[in-house]
Amino acid sequence: MARYGLIALIALAAVAARPAPAQESRDEFPGSAVPAPPRGVLRGPADTLVLLDNGRPNVLLTGYWPPTNEMLRPWSPNSAQNPTGWIGGDWEARGYNVYAFFPEFPGGTTANPKGNGDFEVDYQDTSADWWPLLERLRPIALITFSRANTTNGWELEGGNRTYTAAGWSPDYLAPTRPTAEMPLYYEPHLLERWSTLPMDAVVAAITAEVPTLAAFISPIDDSKFLSNCIGYHGNWWHDLHAAADDPIRNYAAGHIHVGRYVSTADGRLGTTVTLRVLLSHVDGLRPPLADADADGAVDFTDALVALAALSGPDRPAAPETDPADFARADTNRDGDVDLADLSLWQGAYATP
């Protein structure tokens, strides 16, 4: 019981010092109003995904044509696509769950360029899979991958842009361009959204550790097919959830084009190195453990925020609690703010 002595004193003080609920205010990014996502009769990745309940934030990877689907296979939670077993749970003990999704191409990409399954090379299918999955996964960081016409490139796109529906190149199944049920259809013509990946650090790490890959940065992807489309979606999700007070904040997103002749082994090593750089980058951006008020320091006010957010499972007990305060106060990420979280705060507060 002694471990909770300081917590008990704080609880008594909090009766009189309970902070007023924060007022959330955010300037909407241009074009960020998202219509209800389209849902088809086929089951998408959001319908079948079983999330690992270990309190770790999620990271999303997506692929399209080979080699990008093959190189991401170890991170797929789908046992049919990855019978050797998902490696993404608390990946490398770094504190993040990594999930990958991609289509399959039975018969090869010449006979079957659209592919089958998750994120087919198709505007409608990509949109229908994207929005429900992102709402479930709520990734703290994400990378979309696709194949490039380079030989062994690892090309980090500086940004992506959108077009009118008629401006996109046609895909393989009618309707062959974006349609009105897709959120993308309503994005302003030529709007550009920018990568927030640690691009220079990724290029340096790939160059040093995977010399068979040619890593470089392009200013912007100005292509008009599905690679640019899904890259735009990744940056779009980041823009929607980049605010510091967003309870599902995304810290980094971007697109990487992979050369068509990159081997599966090199692609997996490149993904591994890129993930390590990305997660270290995100570690540096996240508030310190137990910093419930996100002011960059662990102090007495964090305990007051946590006490105000004390809760039942997945919800604050007090309905006026700001959702962002609740998310930050849930230090152990188990969906509840309780004495275990306050104990973690006490440990962090006592550590210089």
mmCIF file with all atom_site columns, C-alpha atoms in Angstrom, residues 94-231:
data_model
loop_
_atom_site.group_PDB
_atom_site.id
_atom_site.type_symbol
_atom_site.label_atom_id
_atom_site.label_alt_id
_atom_site.label_comp_id
_atom_site.label_asym_id
_atom_site.label_entity_id
_atom_site.label_seq_id
_atom_site.pdbx_PDB_ins_code
_atom_site.Cartn_x
_atom_site.Cartn_y
_atom_site.Cartn_z
_atom_site.occupancy
_atom_site.B_iso_or_equiv
_atom_site.pdbx_formal_charge
_atom_site.auth_seq_id
_atom_site.auth_comp_id
_atom_site.auth_asym_id
_atom_site.auth_atom_id
_atom_site.pdbx_PDB_model_num
ATOM 1   C CA . ARG A 1 94  ? 10.089  -1.402  -29.668 1.00 0.00 ? 94  ARG A CA 1
ATOM 2   C CA . GLY A 1 95  ? 6.629   -0.739  -28.250 1.00 0.00 ? 95  GLY A CA 1
ATOM 3   C CA . TYR A 1 96  ? 4.624   -0.746  -31.506 1.00 0.00 ? 96  TYR A CA 1
ATOM 4   C CA . ASN A 1 97  ? 2.392   -3.256  -33.291 1.00 0.00 ? 97  ASN A CA 1
ATOM 5   C CA . VAL A 1 98  ? 3.080   -3.325  -37.040 1.00 0.00 ? 98  VAL A CA 1
ATOM 6   C CA . TYR A 1 99  ? 0.343   -4.461  -39.445 1.00 0.00 ? 99  TYR A CA 1
ATOM 7   C CA . ALA A 1 100 ? 0.719   -4.933  -43.216 1.00 0.00 ? 100 ALA A CA 1
ATOM 8   C CA . PHE A 1 101 ? -1.994  -5.291  -45.869 1.00 0.00 ? 101 PHE A CA 1
ATOM 9   C CA . PHE A 1 102 ? -1.642  -6.025  -49.580 1.00 0.00 ? 102 PHE A CA 1
ATOM 10  C CA . PRO A 1 103 ? -3.270  -7.878  -52.493 1.00 0.00 ? 103 PRO A CA 1
ATOM 11  C CA . GLU A 1 104 ? -2.305  -11.185 -54.075 1.00 0.00 ? 104 GLU A CA 1
ATOM 12  C CA . PHE A 1 105 ? -1.728  -11.732 -57.801 1.00 0.00 ? 105 PHE A CA 1
ATOM 13  C CA . PRO A 1 106 ? -2.553  -15.326 -58.753 1.00 0.00 ? 106 PRO A CA 1
ATOM 14  C CA . GLY A 1 107 ? -1.511  -15.829 -62.363 1.00 0.00 ? 107 GLY A CA 1
ATOM 15  C CA . GLY A 1 108 ? 0.935   -12.918 -62.198 1.00 0.00 ? 108 GLY A CA 1
ATOM 16  C CA . THR A 1 109 ? 0.524   -9.190  -62.723 1.00 0.00 ? 109 THR A CA 1
ATOM 17  C CA . THR A 1 110 ? 0.341   -9.453  -66.510 1.00 0.00 ? 110 THR A CA 1
ATOM 18  C CA . ALA A 1 111 ? -2.721  -11.689 -66.433 1.00 0.00 ? 111 ALA A CA 1
ATOM 19  C CA . ASN A 1 112 ? -4.100  -10.241 -63.191 1.00 0.00 ? 112 ASN A CA 1
ATOM 20  C CA . PRO A 1 113 ? -2.878  -6.633  -62.784 1.00 0.00 ? 113 PRO A CA 1
ATOM 21  C CA . LYS A 1 114 ? -5.690  -5.643  -60.401 1.00 0.00 ? 114 LYS A CA 1
ATOM 22  C CA . GLY A 1 115 ? -4.958  -8.424  -57.966 1.00 0.00 ? 115 GLY A CA 1
ATOM 23  C CA . ASN A 1 116 ? -7.260  -9.951  -55.372 1.00 0.00 ? 116 ASN A CA 1
ATOM 24  C CA . GLY A 1 117 ? -7.951  -9.204  -51.734 1.00 0.00 ? 117 GLY A CA 1
ATOM 25  C CA . ASP A 1 118 ? -6.953  -6.180  -49.670 1.00 0.00 ? 118 ASP A CA 1
ATOM 26  C CA . PHE A 1 119 ? -5.984  -2.972  -51.472 1.00 0.00 ? 119 PHE A CA 1
ATOM 27  C CA . GLU A 1 120 ? -6.467  -4.207  -55.000 1.00 0.00 ? 120 GLU A CA 1
ATOM 28  C CA . VAL A 1 121 ? -4.976  -1.970  -57.693 1.00 0.00 ? 121 VAL A CA 1
ATOM 29  C CA . ASP A 1 122 ? -8.345  -0.303  -58.108 1.00 0.00 ? 122 ASP A CA 1
ATOM 30  C CA . TYR A 1 123 ? -9.587  3.112   -56.983 1.00 0.00 ? 123 TYR A CA 1
ATOM 31  C CA . GLN A 1 124 ? -12.893 1.957   -55.518 1.00 0.00 ? 124 GLN A CA 1
ATOM 32  C CA . ASP A 1 125 ? -11.421 -1.055  -53.731 1.00 0.00 ? 125 ASP A CA 1
ATOM 33  C CA . THR A 1 126 ? -8.538  0.952   -52.283 1.00 0.00 ? 126 THR A CA 1
ATOM 34  C CA . SER A 1 127 ? -10.894 3.612   -50.925 1.00 0.00 ? 127 SER A CA 1
ATOM 35  C CA . ALA A 1 128 ? -13.358 1.060   -49.552 1.00 0.00 ? 128 ALA A CA 1
ATOM 36  C CA . ASP A 1 129 ? -10.545 -0.757  -47.756 1.00 0.00 ? 129 ASP A CA 1
ATOM 37  C CA . TRP A 1 130 ? -8.690  2.351   -46.591 1.00 0.00 ? 130 TRP A CA 1
ATOM 38  C CA . TRP A 1 131 ? -11.145 4.379   -44.543 1.00 0.00 ? 131 TRP A CA 1
ATOM 39  C CA . PRO A 1 132 ? -12.709 1.610   -42.399 1.00 0.00 ? 132 PRO A CA 1
ATOM 40  C CA . LEU A 1 133 ? -9.287  0.068   -41.743 1.00 0.00 ? 133 LEU A CA 1
ATOM 41  C CA . LEU A 1 134 ? -7.721  3.362   -40.703 1.00 0.00 ? 134 LEU A CA 1
ATOM 42  C CA . GLU A 1 135 ? -10.622 4.094   -38.358 1.00 0.00 ? 135 GLU A CA 1
ATOM 43  C CA . ARG A 1 136 ? -10.035 0.732   -36.671 1.00 0.00 ? 136 ARG A CA 1
ATOM 44  C CA . LEU A 1 137 ? -6.248  0.725   -36.684 1.00 0.00 ? 137 LEU A CA 1
ATOM 45  C CA . ARG A 1 138 ? -5.720  4.435   -35.905 1.00 0.00 ? 138 ARG A CA 1
ATOM 46  C CA . PRO A 1 139 ? -2.037  4.217   -36.791 1.00 0.00 ? 139 PRO A CA 1
ATOM 47  C CA . ILE A 1 140 ? 0.489   6.341   -34.979 1.00 0.00 ? 140 ILE A CA 1
ATOM 48  C CA . ALA A 1 141 ? 2.624   6.117   -38.143 1.00 0.00 ? 141 ALA A CA 1
ATOM 49  C CA . LEU A 1 142 ? 2.178   4.624   -41.610 1.00 0.00 ? 142 LEU A CA 1
ATOM 50  C CA . ILE A 1 143 ? 4.001   3.906   -44.854 1.00 0.00 ? 143 ILE A CA 1
ATOM 51  C CA . THR A 1 144 ? 2.374   3.061   -48.165 1.00 0.00 ? 144 THR A CA 1
ATOM 52  C CA . PHE A 1 145 ? 4.525   1.172   -50.670 1.00 0.00 ? 145 PHE A CA 1
ATOM 53  C CA . SER A 1 146 ? 4.140   0.537   -54.384 1.00 0.00 ? 146 SER A CA 1
ATOM 54  C CA . ARG A 1 147 ? 6.240   -0.636  -57.309 1.00 0.00 ? 147 ARG A CA 1
ATOM 55  C CA . ALA A 1 148 ? 8.265   1.772   -59.419 1.00 0.00 ? 148 ALA A CA 1
ATOM 56  C CA . ASN A 1 149 ? 9.850   1.446   -62.837 1.00 0.00 ? 149 ASN A CA 1
ATOM 57  C CA . THR A 1 150 ? 13.314  1.800   -61.330 1.00 0.00 ? 150 THR A CA 1
ATOM 58  C CA . THR A 1 151 ? 15.542  -1.255  -61.065 1.00 0.00 ? 151 THR A CA 1
ATOM 59  C CA . ASN A 1 152 ? 16.500  -1.284  -57.386 1.00 0.00 ? 152 ASN A CA 1
ATOM 60  C CA . GLY A 1 153 ? 15.160  2.042   -56.161 1.00 0.00 ? 153 GLY A CA 1
ATOM 61  C CA . TRP A 1 154 ? 13.978  2.855   -52.641 1.00 0.00 ? 154 TRP A CA 1
ATOM 62  C CA . GLU A 1 155 ? 12.350  6.143   -53.578 1.00 0.00 ? 155 GLU A CA 1
ATOM 63  C CA . LEU A 1 156 ? 10.851  8.265   -50.823 1.00 0.00 ? 156 LEU A CA 1
ATOM 64  C CA . GLU A 1 157 ? 8.215   10.538  -52.300 1.00 0.00 ? 157 GLU A CA 1
ATOM 65  C CA . GLY A 1 158 ? 8.291   14.045  -50.856 1.00 0.00 ? 158 GLY A CA 1
ATOM 66  C CA . GLY A 1 159 ? 4.560   14.418  -51.391 1.00 0.00 ? 159 GLY A CA 1
ATOM 67  C CA . ASN A 1 160 ? 1.528   13.443  -53.438 1.00 0.00 ? 160 ASN A CA 1
ATOM 68  C CA . ARG A 1 161 ? -1.142  15.364  -55.281 1.00 0.00 ? 161 ARG A CA 1
ATOM 69  C CA . THR A 1 162 ? -4.695  14.739  -56.382 1.00 0.00 ? 162 THR A CA 1
ATOM 70  C CA . TYR A 1 163 ? -6.573  15.428  -59.615 1.00 0.00 ? 163 TYR A CA 1
ATOM 71  C CA . THR A 1 164 ? -10.084 15.701  -60.939 1.00 0.00 ? 164 THR A CA 1
ATOM 72  C CA . ALA A 1 165 ? -11.675 12.309  -61.487 1.00 0.00 ? 165 ALA A CA 1
ATOM 73  C CA . ALA A 1 166 ? -10.980 12.505  -65.216 1.00 0.00 ? 166 ALA A CA 1
ATOM 74  C CA . GLY A 1 167 ? -7.343  13.382  -64.559 1.00 0.00 ? 167 GLY A CA 1
ATOM 75  C CA . TRP A 1 168 ? -6.475  10.029  -62.988 1.00 0.00 ? 168 TRP A CA 1
ATOM 76  C CA . SER A 1 169 ? -5.212  7.219   -65.220 1.00 0.00 ? 169 SER A CA 1
ATOM 77  C CA . PRO A 1 170 ? -7.757  4.410   -65.666 1.00 0.00 ? 170 PRO A CA 1
ATOM 78  C CA . ASP A 1 171 ? -7.469  1.211   -63.638 1.00 0.00 ? 171 ASP A CA 1
ATOM 79  C CA . TYR A 1 172 ? -8.530  -2.288  -64.708 1.00 0.00 ? 172 TYR A CA 1
ATOM 80  C CA . LEU A 1 173 ? -12.183 -2.597  -63.693 1.00 0.00 ? 173 LEU A CA 1
ATOM 81  C CA . ALA A 1 174 ? -15.081 -0.260  -64.488 1.00 0.00 ? 174 ALA A CA 1
ATOM 82  C CA . PRO A 1 175 ? -15.604 2.324   -63.165 1.00 0.00 ? 175 PRO A CA 1
ATOM 83  C CA . THR A 1 176 ? -11.949 2.922   -63.953 1.00 0.00 ? 176 THR A CA 1
ATOM 84  C CA . ARG A 1 177 ? -11.491 6.293   -62.208 1.00 0.00 ? 177 ARG A CA 1
ATOM 85  C CA . PRO A 1 178 ? -12.513 7.777   -58.841 1.00 0.00 ? 178 PRO A CA 1
ATOM 86  C CA . THR A 1 179 ? -16.275 8.038   -58.382 1.00 0.00 ? 179 THR A CA 1
ATOM 87  C CA . ALA A 1 180 ? -18.612 10.132  -56.270 1.00 0.00 ? 180 ALA A CA 1
ATOM 88  C CA . GLU A 1 181 ? -18.902 7.682   -53.372 1.00 0.00 ? 181 GLU A CA 1
ATOM 89  C CA . MET A 1 182 ? -15.159 8.047   -52.706 1.00 0.00 ? 182 MET A CA 1
ATOM 90  C CA . PRO A 1 183 ? -13.860 10.763  -50.348 1.00 0.00 ? 183 PRO A CA 1
ATOM 91  C CA . LEU A 1 184 ? -11.031 11.418  -52.815 1.00 0.00 ? 184 LEU A CA 1
ATOM 92  C CA . TYR A 1 185 ? -13.563 12.581  -55.405 1.00 0.00 ? 185 TYR A CA 1
ATOM 93  C CA . TYR A 1 186 ? -14.180 15.754  -53.354 1.00 0.00 ? 186 TYR A CA 1
ATOM 94  C CA . GLU A 1 187 ? -10.565 16.738  -52.779 1.00 0.00 ? 187 GLU A CA 1
ATOM 95  C CA . PRO A 1 188 ? -9.542  20.008  -54.491 1.00 0.00 ? 188 PRO A CA 1
ATOM 96  C CA . HIS A 1 189 ? -7.847  19.616  -57.868 1.00 0.00 ? 189 HIS A CA 1
ATOM 97  C CA . LEU A 1 190 ? -4.024  19.568  -57.592 1.00 0.00 ? 190 LEU A CA 1
ATOM 98  C CA . LEU A 1 191 ? -4.045  19.742  -53.778 1.00 0.00 ? 191 LEU A CA 1
ATOM 99  C CA . GLU A 1 192 ? -0.675  18.532  -52.512 1.00 0.00 ? 192 GLU A CA 1
ATOM 100 C CA . ARG A 1 193 ? -0.065  16.718  -49.248 1.00 0.00 ? 193 ARG A CA 1
ATOM 101 C CA . TRP A 1 194 ? 3.444   16.169  -47.967 1.00 0.00 ? 194 TRP A CA 1
ATOM 102 C CA . SER A 1 195 ? 5.352   13.254  -46.496 1.00 0.00 ? 195 SER A CA 1
ATOM 103 C CA . THR A 1 196 ? 6.269   13.474  -42.830 1.00 0.00 ? 196 THR A CA 1
ATOM 104 C CA . LEU A 1 197 ? 8.583   10.460  -42.860 1.00 0.00 ? 197 LEU A CA 1
ATOM 105 C CA . PRO A 1 198 ? 12.169  11.045  -41.650 1.00 0.00 ? 198 PRO A CA 1
ATOM 106 C CA . MET A 1 199 ? 13.304  10.836  -45.268 1.00 0.00 ? 199 MET A CA 1
ATOM 107 C CA . ASP A 1 200 ? 16.937  11.919  -44.924 1.00 0.00 ? 200 ASP A CA 1
ATOM 108 C CA . ALA A 1 201 ? 17.477  9.488   -42.058 1.00 0.00 ? 201 ALA A CA 1
ATOM 109 C CA . VAL A 1 202 ? 15.870  6.635   -44.009 1.00 0.00 ? 202 VAL A CA 1
ATOM 110 C CA . VAL A 1 203 ? 18.053  7.311   -47.058 1.00 0.00 ? 203 VAL A CA 1
ATOM 111 C CA . ALA A 1 204 ? 21.183  7.361   -44.888 1.00 0.00 ? 204 ALA A CA 1
ATOM 112 C CA . ALA A 1 205 ? 20.259  4.118   -43.118 1.00 0.00 ? 205 ALA A CA 1
ATOM 113 C CA . ILE A 1 206 ? 19.316  2.265   -46.306 1.00 0.00 ? 206 ILE A CA 1
ATOM 114 C CA . THR A 1 207 ? 22.512  3.409   -48.029 1.00 0.00 ? 207 THR A CA 1
ATOM 115 C CA . ALA A 1 208 ? 24.615  2.183   -45.106 1.00 0.00 ? 208 ALA A CA 1
ATOM 116 C CA . GLU A 1 209 ? 22.797  -1.062  -44.308 1.00 0.00 ? 209 GLU A CA 1
ATOM 117 C CA . VAL A 1 210 ? 21.248  -2.233  -47.593 1.00 0.00 ? 210 VAL A CA 1
ATOM 118 C CA . PRO A 1 211 ? 23.737  -1.200  -50.293 1.00 0.00 ? 211 PRO A CA 1
ATOM 119 C CA . THR A 1 212 ? 21.882  -3.263  -52.914 1.00 0.00 ? 212 THR A CA 1
ATOM 120 C CA . LEU A 1 213 ? 19.073  -0.687  -52.746 1.00 0.00 ? 213 LEU A CA 1
ATOM 121 C CA . ALA A 1 214 ? 19.380  2.779   -54.277 1.00 0.00 ? 214 ALA A CA 1
ATOM 122 C CA . ALA A 1 215 ? 17.703  5.073   -51.758 1.00 0.00 ? 215 ALA A CA 1
ATOM 123 C CA . PHE A 1 216 ? 16.782  8.606   -52.792 1.00 0.00 ? 216 PHE A CA 1
ATOM 124 C CA . ILE A 1 217 ? 14.137  11.309  -52.327 1.00 0.00 ? 217 ILE A CA 1
ATOM 125 C CA . SER A 1 218 ? 11.861  12.679  -55.046 1.00 0.00 ? 218 SER A CA 1
ATOM 126 C CA . PRO A 1 219 ? 10.289  16.132  -54.546 1.00 0.00 ? 219 PRO A CA 1
ATOM 127 C CA . ILE A 1 220 ? 6.739   14.920  -55.254 1.00 0.00 ? 220 ILE A CA 1
ATOM 128 C CA . ASP A 1 221 ? 4.959   12.020  -56.952 1.00 0.00 ? 221 ASP A CA 1
ATOM 129 C CA . ASP A 1 222 ? 3.281   13.577  -59.968 1.00 0.00 ? 222 ASP A CA 1
ATOM 130 C CA . SER A 1 223 ? 2.063   10.273  -61.428 1.00 0.00 ? 223 SER A CA 1
ATOM 131 C CA . LYS A 1 224 ? -1.657  9.722   -61.883 1.00 0.00 ? 224 LYS A CA 1
ATOM 132 C CA . PHE A 1 225 ? -2.217  6.087   -60.970 1.00 0.00 ? 225 PHE A CA 1
ATOM 133 C CA . LEU A 1 226 ? -2.823  4.057   -57.810 1.00 0.00 ? 226 LEU A CA 1
ATOM 134 C CA . SER A 1 227 ? 0.647   4.605   -56.346 1.00 0.00 ? 227 SER A CA 1
ATOM 135 C CA . ASN A 1 228 ? 0.038   8.329   -56.094 1.00 0.00 ? 228 ASN A CA 1
ATOM 136 C CA . CYS A 1 229 ? -3.544  7.719   -55.009 1.00 0.00 ? 229 CYS A CA 1
ATOM 137 C CA . ILE A 1 230 ? -2.687  5.601   -51.979 1.00 0.00 ? 230 ILE A CA 1
ATOM 138 C CA . GLY A 1 231 ? 0.320   7.777   -51.152 1.00 0.00 ? 231 GLY A CA 1
#
